[in-house]
mmCIF file of C-alpha atoms in Angstrom:
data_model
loop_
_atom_site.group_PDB
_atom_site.id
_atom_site.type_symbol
_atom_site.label_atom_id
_atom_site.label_comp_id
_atom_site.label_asym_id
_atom_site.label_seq_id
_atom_site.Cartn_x
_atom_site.Cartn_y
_atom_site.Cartn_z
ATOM 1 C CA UNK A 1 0.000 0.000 0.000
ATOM 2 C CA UNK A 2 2.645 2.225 0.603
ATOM 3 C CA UNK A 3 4.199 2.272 -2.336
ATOM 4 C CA UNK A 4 1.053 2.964 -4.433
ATOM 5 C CA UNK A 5 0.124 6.303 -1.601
ATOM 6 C CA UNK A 6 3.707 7.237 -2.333
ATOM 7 C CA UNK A 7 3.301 7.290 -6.409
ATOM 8 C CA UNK A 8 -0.096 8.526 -6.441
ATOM 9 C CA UNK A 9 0.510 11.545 -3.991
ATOM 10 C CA UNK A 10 3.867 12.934 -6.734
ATOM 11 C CA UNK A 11 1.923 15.892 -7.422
ATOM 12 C CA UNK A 12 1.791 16.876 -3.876
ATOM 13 C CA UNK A 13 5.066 15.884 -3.163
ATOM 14 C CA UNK A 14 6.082 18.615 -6.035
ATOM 15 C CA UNK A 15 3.753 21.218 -4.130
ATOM 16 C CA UNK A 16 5.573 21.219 -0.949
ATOM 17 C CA UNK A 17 8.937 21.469 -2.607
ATOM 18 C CA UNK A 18 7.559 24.231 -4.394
ATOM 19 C CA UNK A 19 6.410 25.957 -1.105
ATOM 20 C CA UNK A 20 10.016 25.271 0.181
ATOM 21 C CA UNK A 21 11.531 27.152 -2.965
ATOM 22 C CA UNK A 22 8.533 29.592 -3.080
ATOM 23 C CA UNK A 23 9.296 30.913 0.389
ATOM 24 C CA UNK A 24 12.366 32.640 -0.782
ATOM 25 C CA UNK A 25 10.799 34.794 -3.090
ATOM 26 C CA UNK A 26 8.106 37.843 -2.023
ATOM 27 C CA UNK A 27 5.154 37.732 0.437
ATOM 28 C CA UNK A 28 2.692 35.955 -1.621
ATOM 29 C CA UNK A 29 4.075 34.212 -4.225
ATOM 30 C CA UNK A 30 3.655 30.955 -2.225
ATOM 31 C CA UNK A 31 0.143 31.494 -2.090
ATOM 32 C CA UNK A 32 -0.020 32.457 -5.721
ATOM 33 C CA UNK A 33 1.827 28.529 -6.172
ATOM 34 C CA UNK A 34 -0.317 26.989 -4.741
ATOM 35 C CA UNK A 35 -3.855 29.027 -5.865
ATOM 36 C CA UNK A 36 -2.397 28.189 -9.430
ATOM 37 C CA UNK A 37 -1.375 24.303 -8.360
ATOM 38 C CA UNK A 38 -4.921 23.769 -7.682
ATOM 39 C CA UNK A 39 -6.405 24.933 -10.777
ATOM 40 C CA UNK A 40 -3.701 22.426 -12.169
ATOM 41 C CA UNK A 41 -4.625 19.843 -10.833
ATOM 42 C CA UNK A 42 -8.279 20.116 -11.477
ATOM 43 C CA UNK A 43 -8.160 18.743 -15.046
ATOM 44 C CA UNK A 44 -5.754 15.478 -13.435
ATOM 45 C CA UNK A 45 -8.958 14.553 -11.233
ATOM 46 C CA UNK A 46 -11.195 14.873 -13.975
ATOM 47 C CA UNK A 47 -9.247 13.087 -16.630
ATOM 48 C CA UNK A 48 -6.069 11.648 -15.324
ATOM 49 C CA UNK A 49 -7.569 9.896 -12.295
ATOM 50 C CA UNK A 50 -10.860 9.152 -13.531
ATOM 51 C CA UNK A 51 -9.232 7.364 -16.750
ATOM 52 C CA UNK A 52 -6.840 5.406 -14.769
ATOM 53 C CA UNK A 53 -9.539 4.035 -11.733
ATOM 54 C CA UNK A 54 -11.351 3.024 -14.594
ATOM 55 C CA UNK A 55 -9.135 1.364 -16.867
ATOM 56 C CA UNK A 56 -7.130 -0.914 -13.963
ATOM 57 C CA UNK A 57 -8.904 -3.205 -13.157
ATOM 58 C CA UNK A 58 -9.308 -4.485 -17.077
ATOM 59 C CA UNK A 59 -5.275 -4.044 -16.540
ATOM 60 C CA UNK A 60 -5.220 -6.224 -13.997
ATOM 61 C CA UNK A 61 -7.710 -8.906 -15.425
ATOM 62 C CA UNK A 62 -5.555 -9.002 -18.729
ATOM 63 C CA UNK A 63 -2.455 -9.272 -16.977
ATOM 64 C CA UNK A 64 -3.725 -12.327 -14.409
ATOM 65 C CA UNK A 65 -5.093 -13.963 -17.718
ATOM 66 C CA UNK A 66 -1.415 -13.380 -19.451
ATOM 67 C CA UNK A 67 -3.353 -11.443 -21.898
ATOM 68 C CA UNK A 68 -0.743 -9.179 -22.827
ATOM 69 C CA UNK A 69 -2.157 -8.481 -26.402
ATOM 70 C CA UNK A 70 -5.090 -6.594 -24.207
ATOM 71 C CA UNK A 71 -2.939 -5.207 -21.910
ATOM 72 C CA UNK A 72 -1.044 -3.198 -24.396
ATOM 73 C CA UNK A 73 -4.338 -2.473 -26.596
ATOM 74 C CA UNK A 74 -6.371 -1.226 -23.529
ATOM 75 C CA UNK A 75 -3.195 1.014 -21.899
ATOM 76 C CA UNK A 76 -2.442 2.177 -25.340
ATOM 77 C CA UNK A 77 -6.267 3.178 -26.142
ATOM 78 C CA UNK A 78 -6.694 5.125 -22.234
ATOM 79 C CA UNK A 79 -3.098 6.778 -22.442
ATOM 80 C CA UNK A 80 -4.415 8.271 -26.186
ATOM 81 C CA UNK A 81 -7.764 8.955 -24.557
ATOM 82 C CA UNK A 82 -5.761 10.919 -22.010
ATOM 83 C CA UNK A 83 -4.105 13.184 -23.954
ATOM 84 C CA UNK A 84 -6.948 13.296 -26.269
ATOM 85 C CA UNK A 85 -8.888 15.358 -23.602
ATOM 86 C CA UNK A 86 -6.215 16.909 -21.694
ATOM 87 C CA UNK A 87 -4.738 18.759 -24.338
ATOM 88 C CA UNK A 88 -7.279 21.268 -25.518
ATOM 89 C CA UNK A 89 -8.341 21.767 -21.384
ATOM 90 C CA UNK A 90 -4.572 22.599 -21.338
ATOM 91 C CA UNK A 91 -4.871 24.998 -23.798
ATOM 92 C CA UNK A 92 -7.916 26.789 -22.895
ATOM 93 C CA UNK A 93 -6.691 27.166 -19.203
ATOM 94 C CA UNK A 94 -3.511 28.682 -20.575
ATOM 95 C CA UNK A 95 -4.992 31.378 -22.924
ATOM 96 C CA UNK A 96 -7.855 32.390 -20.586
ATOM 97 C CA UNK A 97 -5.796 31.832 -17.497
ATOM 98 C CA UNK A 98 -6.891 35.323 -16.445
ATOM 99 C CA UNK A 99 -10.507 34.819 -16.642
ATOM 100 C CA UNK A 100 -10.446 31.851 -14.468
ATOM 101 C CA UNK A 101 -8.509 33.231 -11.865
ATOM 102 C CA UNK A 102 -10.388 36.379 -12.106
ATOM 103 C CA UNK A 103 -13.822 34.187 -11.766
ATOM 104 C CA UNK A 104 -12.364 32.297 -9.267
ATOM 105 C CA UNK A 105 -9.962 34.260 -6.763
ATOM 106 C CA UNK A 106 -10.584 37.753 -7.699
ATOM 107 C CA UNK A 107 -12.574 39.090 -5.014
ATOM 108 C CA UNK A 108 -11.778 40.648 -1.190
ATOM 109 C CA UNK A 109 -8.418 41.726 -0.667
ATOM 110 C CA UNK A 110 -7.828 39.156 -3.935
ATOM 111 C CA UNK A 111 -6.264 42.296 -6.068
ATOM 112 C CA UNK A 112 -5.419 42.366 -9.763
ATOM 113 C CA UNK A 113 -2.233 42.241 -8.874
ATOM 114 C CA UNK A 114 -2.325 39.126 -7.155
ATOM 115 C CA UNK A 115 -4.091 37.655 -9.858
ATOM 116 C CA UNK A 116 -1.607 38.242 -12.331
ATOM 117 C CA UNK A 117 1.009 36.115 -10.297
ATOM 118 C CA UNK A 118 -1.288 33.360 -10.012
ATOM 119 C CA UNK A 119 -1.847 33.932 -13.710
ATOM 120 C CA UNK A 120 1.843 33.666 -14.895
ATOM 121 C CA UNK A 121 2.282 30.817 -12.780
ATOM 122 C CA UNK A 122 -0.690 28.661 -14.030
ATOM 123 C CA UNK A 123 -0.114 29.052 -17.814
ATOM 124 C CA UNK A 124 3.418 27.375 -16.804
ATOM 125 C CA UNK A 125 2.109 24.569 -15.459
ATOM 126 C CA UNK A 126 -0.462 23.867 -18.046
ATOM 127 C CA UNK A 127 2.246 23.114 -20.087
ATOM 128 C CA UNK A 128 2.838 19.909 -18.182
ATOM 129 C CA UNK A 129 -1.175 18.872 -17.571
ATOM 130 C CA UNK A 130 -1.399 16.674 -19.989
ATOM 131 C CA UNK A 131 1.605 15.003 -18.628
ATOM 132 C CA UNK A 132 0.468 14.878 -15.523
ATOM 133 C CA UNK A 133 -2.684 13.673 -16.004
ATOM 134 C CA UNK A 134 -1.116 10.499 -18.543
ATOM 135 C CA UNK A 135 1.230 9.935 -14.782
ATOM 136 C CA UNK A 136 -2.142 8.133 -12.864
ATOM 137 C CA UNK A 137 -3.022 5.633 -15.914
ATOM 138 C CA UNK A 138 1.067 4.542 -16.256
ATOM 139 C CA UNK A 139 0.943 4.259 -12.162
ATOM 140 C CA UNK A 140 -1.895 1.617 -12.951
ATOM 141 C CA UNK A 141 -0.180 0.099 -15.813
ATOM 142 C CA UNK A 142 2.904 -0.992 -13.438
ATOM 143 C CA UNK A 143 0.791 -1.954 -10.301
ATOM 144 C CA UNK A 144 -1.785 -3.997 -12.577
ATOM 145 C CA UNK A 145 1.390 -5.923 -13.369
ATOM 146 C CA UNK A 146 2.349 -6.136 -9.721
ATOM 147 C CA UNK A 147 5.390 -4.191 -10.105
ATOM 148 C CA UNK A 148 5.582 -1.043 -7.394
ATOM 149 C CA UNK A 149 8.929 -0.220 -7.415
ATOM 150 C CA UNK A 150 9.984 0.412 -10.851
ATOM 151 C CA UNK A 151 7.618 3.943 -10.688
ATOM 152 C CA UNK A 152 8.371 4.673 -7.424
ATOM 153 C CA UNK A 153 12.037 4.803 -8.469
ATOM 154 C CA UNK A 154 11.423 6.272 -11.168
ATOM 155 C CA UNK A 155 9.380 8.863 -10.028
ATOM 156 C CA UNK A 156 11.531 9.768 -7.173
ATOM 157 C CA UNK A 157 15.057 10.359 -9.823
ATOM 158 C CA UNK A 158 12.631 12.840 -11.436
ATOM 159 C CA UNK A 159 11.939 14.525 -7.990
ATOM 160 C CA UNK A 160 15.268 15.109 -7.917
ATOM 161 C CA UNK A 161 15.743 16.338 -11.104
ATOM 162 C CA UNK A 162 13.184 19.105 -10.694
ATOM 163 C CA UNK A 163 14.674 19.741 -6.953
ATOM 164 C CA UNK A 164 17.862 20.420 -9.440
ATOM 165 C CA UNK A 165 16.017 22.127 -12.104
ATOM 166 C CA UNK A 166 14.247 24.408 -9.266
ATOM 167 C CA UNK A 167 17.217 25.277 -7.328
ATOM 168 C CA UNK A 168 19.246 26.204 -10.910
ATOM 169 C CA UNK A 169 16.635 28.362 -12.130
ATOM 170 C CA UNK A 170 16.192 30.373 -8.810
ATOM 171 C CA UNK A 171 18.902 33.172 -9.766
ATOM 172 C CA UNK A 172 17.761 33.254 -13.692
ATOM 173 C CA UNK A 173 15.227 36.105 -14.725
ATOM 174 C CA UNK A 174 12.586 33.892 -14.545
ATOM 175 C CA UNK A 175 12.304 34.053 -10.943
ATOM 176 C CA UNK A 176 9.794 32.017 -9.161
ATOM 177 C CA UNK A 177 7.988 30.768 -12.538
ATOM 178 C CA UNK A 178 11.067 28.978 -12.652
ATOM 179 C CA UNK A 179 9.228 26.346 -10.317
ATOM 180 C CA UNK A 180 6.163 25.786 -12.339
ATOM 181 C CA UNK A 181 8.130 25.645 -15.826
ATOM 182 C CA UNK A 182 11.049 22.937 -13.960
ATOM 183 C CA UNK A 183 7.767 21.142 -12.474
ATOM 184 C CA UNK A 184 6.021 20.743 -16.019
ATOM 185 C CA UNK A 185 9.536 20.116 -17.556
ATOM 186 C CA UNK A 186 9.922 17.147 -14.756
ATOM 187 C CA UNK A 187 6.556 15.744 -15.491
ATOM 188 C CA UNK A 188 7.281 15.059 -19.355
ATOM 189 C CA UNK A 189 10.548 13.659 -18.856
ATOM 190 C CA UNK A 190 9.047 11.450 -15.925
ATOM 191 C CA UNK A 191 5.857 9.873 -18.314
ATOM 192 C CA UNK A 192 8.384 9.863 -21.389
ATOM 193 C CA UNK A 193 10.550 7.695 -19.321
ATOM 194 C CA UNK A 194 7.404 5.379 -17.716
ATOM 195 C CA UNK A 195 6.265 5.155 -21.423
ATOM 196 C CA UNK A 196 9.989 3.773 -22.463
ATOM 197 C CA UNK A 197 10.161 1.373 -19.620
ATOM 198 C CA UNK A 198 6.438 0.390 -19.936
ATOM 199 C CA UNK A 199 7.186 -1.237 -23.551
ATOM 200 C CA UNK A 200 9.972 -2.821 -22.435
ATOM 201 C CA UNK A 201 8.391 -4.537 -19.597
ATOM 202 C CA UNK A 202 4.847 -5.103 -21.111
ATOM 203 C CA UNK A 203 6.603 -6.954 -23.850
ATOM 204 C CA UNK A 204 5.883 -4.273 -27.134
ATOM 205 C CA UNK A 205 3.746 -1.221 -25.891
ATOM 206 C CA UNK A 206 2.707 0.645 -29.118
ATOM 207 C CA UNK A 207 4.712 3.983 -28.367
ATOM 208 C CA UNK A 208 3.739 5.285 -32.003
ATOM 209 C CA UNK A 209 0.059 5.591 -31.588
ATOM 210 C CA UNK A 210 0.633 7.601 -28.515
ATOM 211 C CA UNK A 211 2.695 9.745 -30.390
ATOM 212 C CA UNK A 212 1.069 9.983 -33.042
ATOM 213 C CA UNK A 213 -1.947 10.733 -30.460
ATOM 214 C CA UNK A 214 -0.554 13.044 -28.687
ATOM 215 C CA UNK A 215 0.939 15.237 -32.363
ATOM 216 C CA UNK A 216 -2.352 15.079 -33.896
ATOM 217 C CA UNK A 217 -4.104 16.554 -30.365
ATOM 218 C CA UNK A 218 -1.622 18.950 -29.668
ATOM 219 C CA UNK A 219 -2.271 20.328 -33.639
ATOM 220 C CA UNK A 220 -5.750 20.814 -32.924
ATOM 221 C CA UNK A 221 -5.192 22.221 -30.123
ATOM 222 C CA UNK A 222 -3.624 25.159 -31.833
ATOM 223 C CA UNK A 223 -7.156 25.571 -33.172
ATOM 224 C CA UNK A 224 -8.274 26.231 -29.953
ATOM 225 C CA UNK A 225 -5.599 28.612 -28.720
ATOM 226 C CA UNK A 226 -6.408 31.005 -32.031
ATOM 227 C CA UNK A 227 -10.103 30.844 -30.532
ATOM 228 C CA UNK A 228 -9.480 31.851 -27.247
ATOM 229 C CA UNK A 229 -7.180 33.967 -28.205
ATOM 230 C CA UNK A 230 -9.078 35.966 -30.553
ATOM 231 C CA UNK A 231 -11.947 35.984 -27.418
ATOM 232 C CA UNK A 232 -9.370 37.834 -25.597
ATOM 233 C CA UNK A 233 -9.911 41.055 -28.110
ATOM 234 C CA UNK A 234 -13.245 40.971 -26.103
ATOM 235 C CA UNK A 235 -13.033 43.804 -23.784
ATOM 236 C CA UNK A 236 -13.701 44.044 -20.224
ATOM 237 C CA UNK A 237 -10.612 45.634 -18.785
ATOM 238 C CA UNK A 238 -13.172 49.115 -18.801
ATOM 239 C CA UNK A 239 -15.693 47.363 -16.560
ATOM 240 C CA UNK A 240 -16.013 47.289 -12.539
ATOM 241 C CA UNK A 241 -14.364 44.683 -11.031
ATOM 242 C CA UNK A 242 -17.386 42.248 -10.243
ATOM 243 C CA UNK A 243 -18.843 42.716 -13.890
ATOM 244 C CA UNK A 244 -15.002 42.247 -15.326
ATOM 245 C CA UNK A 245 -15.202 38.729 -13.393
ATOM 246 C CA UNK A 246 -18.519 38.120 -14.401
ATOM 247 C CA UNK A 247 -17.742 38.842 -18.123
ATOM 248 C CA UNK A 248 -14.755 36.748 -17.889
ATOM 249 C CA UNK A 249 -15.961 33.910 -16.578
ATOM 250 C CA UNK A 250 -18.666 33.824 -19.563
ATOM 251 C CA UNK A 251 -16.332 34.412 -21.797
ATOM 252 C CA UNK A 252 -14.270 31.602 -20.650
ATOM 253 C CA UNK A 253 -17.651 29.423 -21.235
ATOM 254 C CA UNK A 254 -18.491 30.272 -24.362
ATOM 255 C CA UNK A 255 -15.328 30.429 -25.589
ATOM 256 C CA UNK A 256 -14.422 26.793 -24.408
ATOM 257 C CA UNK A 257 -17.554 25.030 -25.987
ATOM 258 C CA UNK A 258 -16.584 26.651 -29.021
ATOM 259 C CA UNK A 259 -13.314 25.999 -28.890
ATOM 260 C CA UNK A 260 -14.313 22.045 -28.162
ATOM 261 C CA UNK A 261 -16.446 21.722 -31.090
ATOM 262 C CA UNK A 262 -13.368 23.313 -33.461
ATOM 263 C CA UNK A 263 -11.632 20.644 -31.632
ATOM 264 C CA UNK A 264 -13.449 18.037 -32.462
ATOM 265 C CA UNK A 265 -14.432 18.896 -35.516
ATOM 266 C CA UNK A 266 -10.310 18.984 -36.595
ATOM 267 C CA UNK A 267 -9.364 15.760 -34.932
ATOM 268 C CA UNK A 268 -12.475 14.026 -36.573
ATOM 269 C CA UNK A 269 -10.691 15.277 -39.659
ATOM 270 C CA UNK A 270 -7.274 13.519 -38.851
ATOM 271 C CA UNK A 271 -9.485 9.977 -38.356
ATOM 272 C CA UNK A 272 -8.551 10.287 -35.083
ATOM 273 C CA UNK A 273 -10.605 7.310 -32.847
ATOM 274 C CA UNK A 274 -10.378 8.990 -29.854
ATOM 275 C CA UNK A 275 -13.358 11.538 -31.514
ATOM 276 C CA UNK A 276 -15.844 8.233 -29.851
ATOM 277 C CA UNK A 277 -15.068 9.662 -26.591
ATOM 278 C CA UNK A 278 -16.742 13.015 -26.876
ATOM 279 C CA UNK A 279 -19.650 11.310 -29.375
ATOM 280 C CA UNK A 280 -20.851 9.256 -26.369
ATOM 281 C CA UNK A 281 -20.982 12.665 -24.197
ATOM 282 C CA UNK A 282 -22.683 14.160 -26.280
ATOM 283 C CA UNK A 283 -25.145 11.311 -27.460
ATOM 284 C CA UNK A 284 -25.816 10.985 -23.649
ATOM 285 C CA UNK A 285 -26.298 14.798 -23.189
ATOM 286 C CA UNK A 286 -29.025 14.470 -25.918
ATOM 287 C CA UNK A 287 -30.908 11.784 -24.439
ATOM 288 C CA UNK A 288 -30.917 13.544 -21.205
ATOM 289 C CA UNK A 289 -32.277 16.853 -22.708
ATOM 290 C CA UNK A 290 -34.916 14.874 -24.595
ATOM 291 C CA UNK A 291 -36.388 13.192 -21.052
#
């Protein structure tokens, strides 16, 4: 049991070194860490975590029937499911960063200011969500095959090599964003390296769907970076501070369903099989609507 707390709680290991690092910097930027951590880590519950409870125990029944023709079909499908979703969620949090933190935190003694730390720091660490949310469905991978340590171990080297890349980039210009961009940077290397071992030791994972996955998302996903950014020419800078939030946060809505349908509509243009996934939403969302 302890091994699988241990590789499932990484991403709050990373948040406490990040405090520890954090604390050298101004009053607040700690806060701003970890305000910006959490809005993170949202899209890993949703996706990452809900993916990977619900893929392992087919993992696990493939593996105990030495089905390893499933096993690397099923892992293969969920880790291109994964960064299916994650990747446009990525890229609408980082273009309308502000409006969700302005929705969100933006209200009290929450000033503008403070906002725009949390801001720079979250549109760092989106770069590394869709890693982070492919981390949980590798975890189950290895402990469907009974094998705790391999992760463990390799998930604490790349502890240390954001420790490294944290404490390097504290006297560069980039200050304390430093520890968001070495966390994403850490991330990537960490499920690049799980992928690598994972075909070695599930006998022939498919590695080029993934990436082929993962090239094809991350393409449309420009799509929906152009929408939200041309959203952003929307303004609301003039307004009060409660109707700036309010405008925000419906821009951010509006702008996201659009930007999933562009989405959608693009990868269902690259034959992309992962386009089921949101078919079956929506199919469901009809049939709800029409009770």
């Amino acid at each position: 049991m302890l091994p699988v707390v241990l590789g499932l709680s990484l991403p709050s290991v990373y948040a406490m070194i990040m405090r520890y690092f954090g604390s050298g910097y101004s009053e607040g930027i700690v806060t701003s860490l970890d305000l910006s951590n959490k809005l993170m880590q949202a899209p890993l519950g949703v996706f990452g975590q809900s993916l990977a409870i619900g893929v392992f125990p087919a993992l696990s029944q493939f593996f105990a029937q030495k089905r390893m023709d499933l096993f690397r079909d099923q892992l293969a499908k969920t880790c291109r499911t994964t960064l299916y979703l994650s990747m446009p969620v990525a890229a609408v949090l980082s273009v309308l960063a502000a409006d969700v933190v302005a929705l969100l935190y933006q209200r009290g003694r929450f000033t503008a200011a403070d906002g725009q730390t949390v801001v720079e720091c979250l549109v760092l660490f989106c770069i590394g969500i869709p890693a982070w949310c492919l981390h949980p469905v590798l975890m189950r991978g290895y402990f469907s095959m009974q094998n705790t340590v391999k992760p463990i171990m390799i998930g604490t080297v790349t502890t240390f090599v954001f420790a490294a890349l944290a404490l390097g980039f504290q006297q560069s210009p980039l200050s304390y964003r430093a520890l968001p961009l070495a966390s994403s940077i850490a991330a990537i290397g960490m499920v690049i390296v799980m992928l690598v071992a994972l075909k070695r030791d599930a006998e022939g994972l498919d590695l080029r769907t993934i990436a082929d996955a993962a090239l094809k998302s991350f393409v449309a996903s420009l799509a929906v970076v152009a929408a939200c950014a041309l959203a952003l020419l929307i303004p609301v800078q003039q307004l009060t501070s409660e109707s700036r939030n309010l405008t925000g946060g419906i821009r951010f809505v509006l702008v996201g369903l659009v930007s999933i349908w562009a989405y959608y509509w693009i990868t269902q243009r690259f034959g992309m099989p992962e386009t089921a996934t949101l078919q079956r939403a929506m199919a469901r969302f009809d049939k709800r609507k029409k009770r």
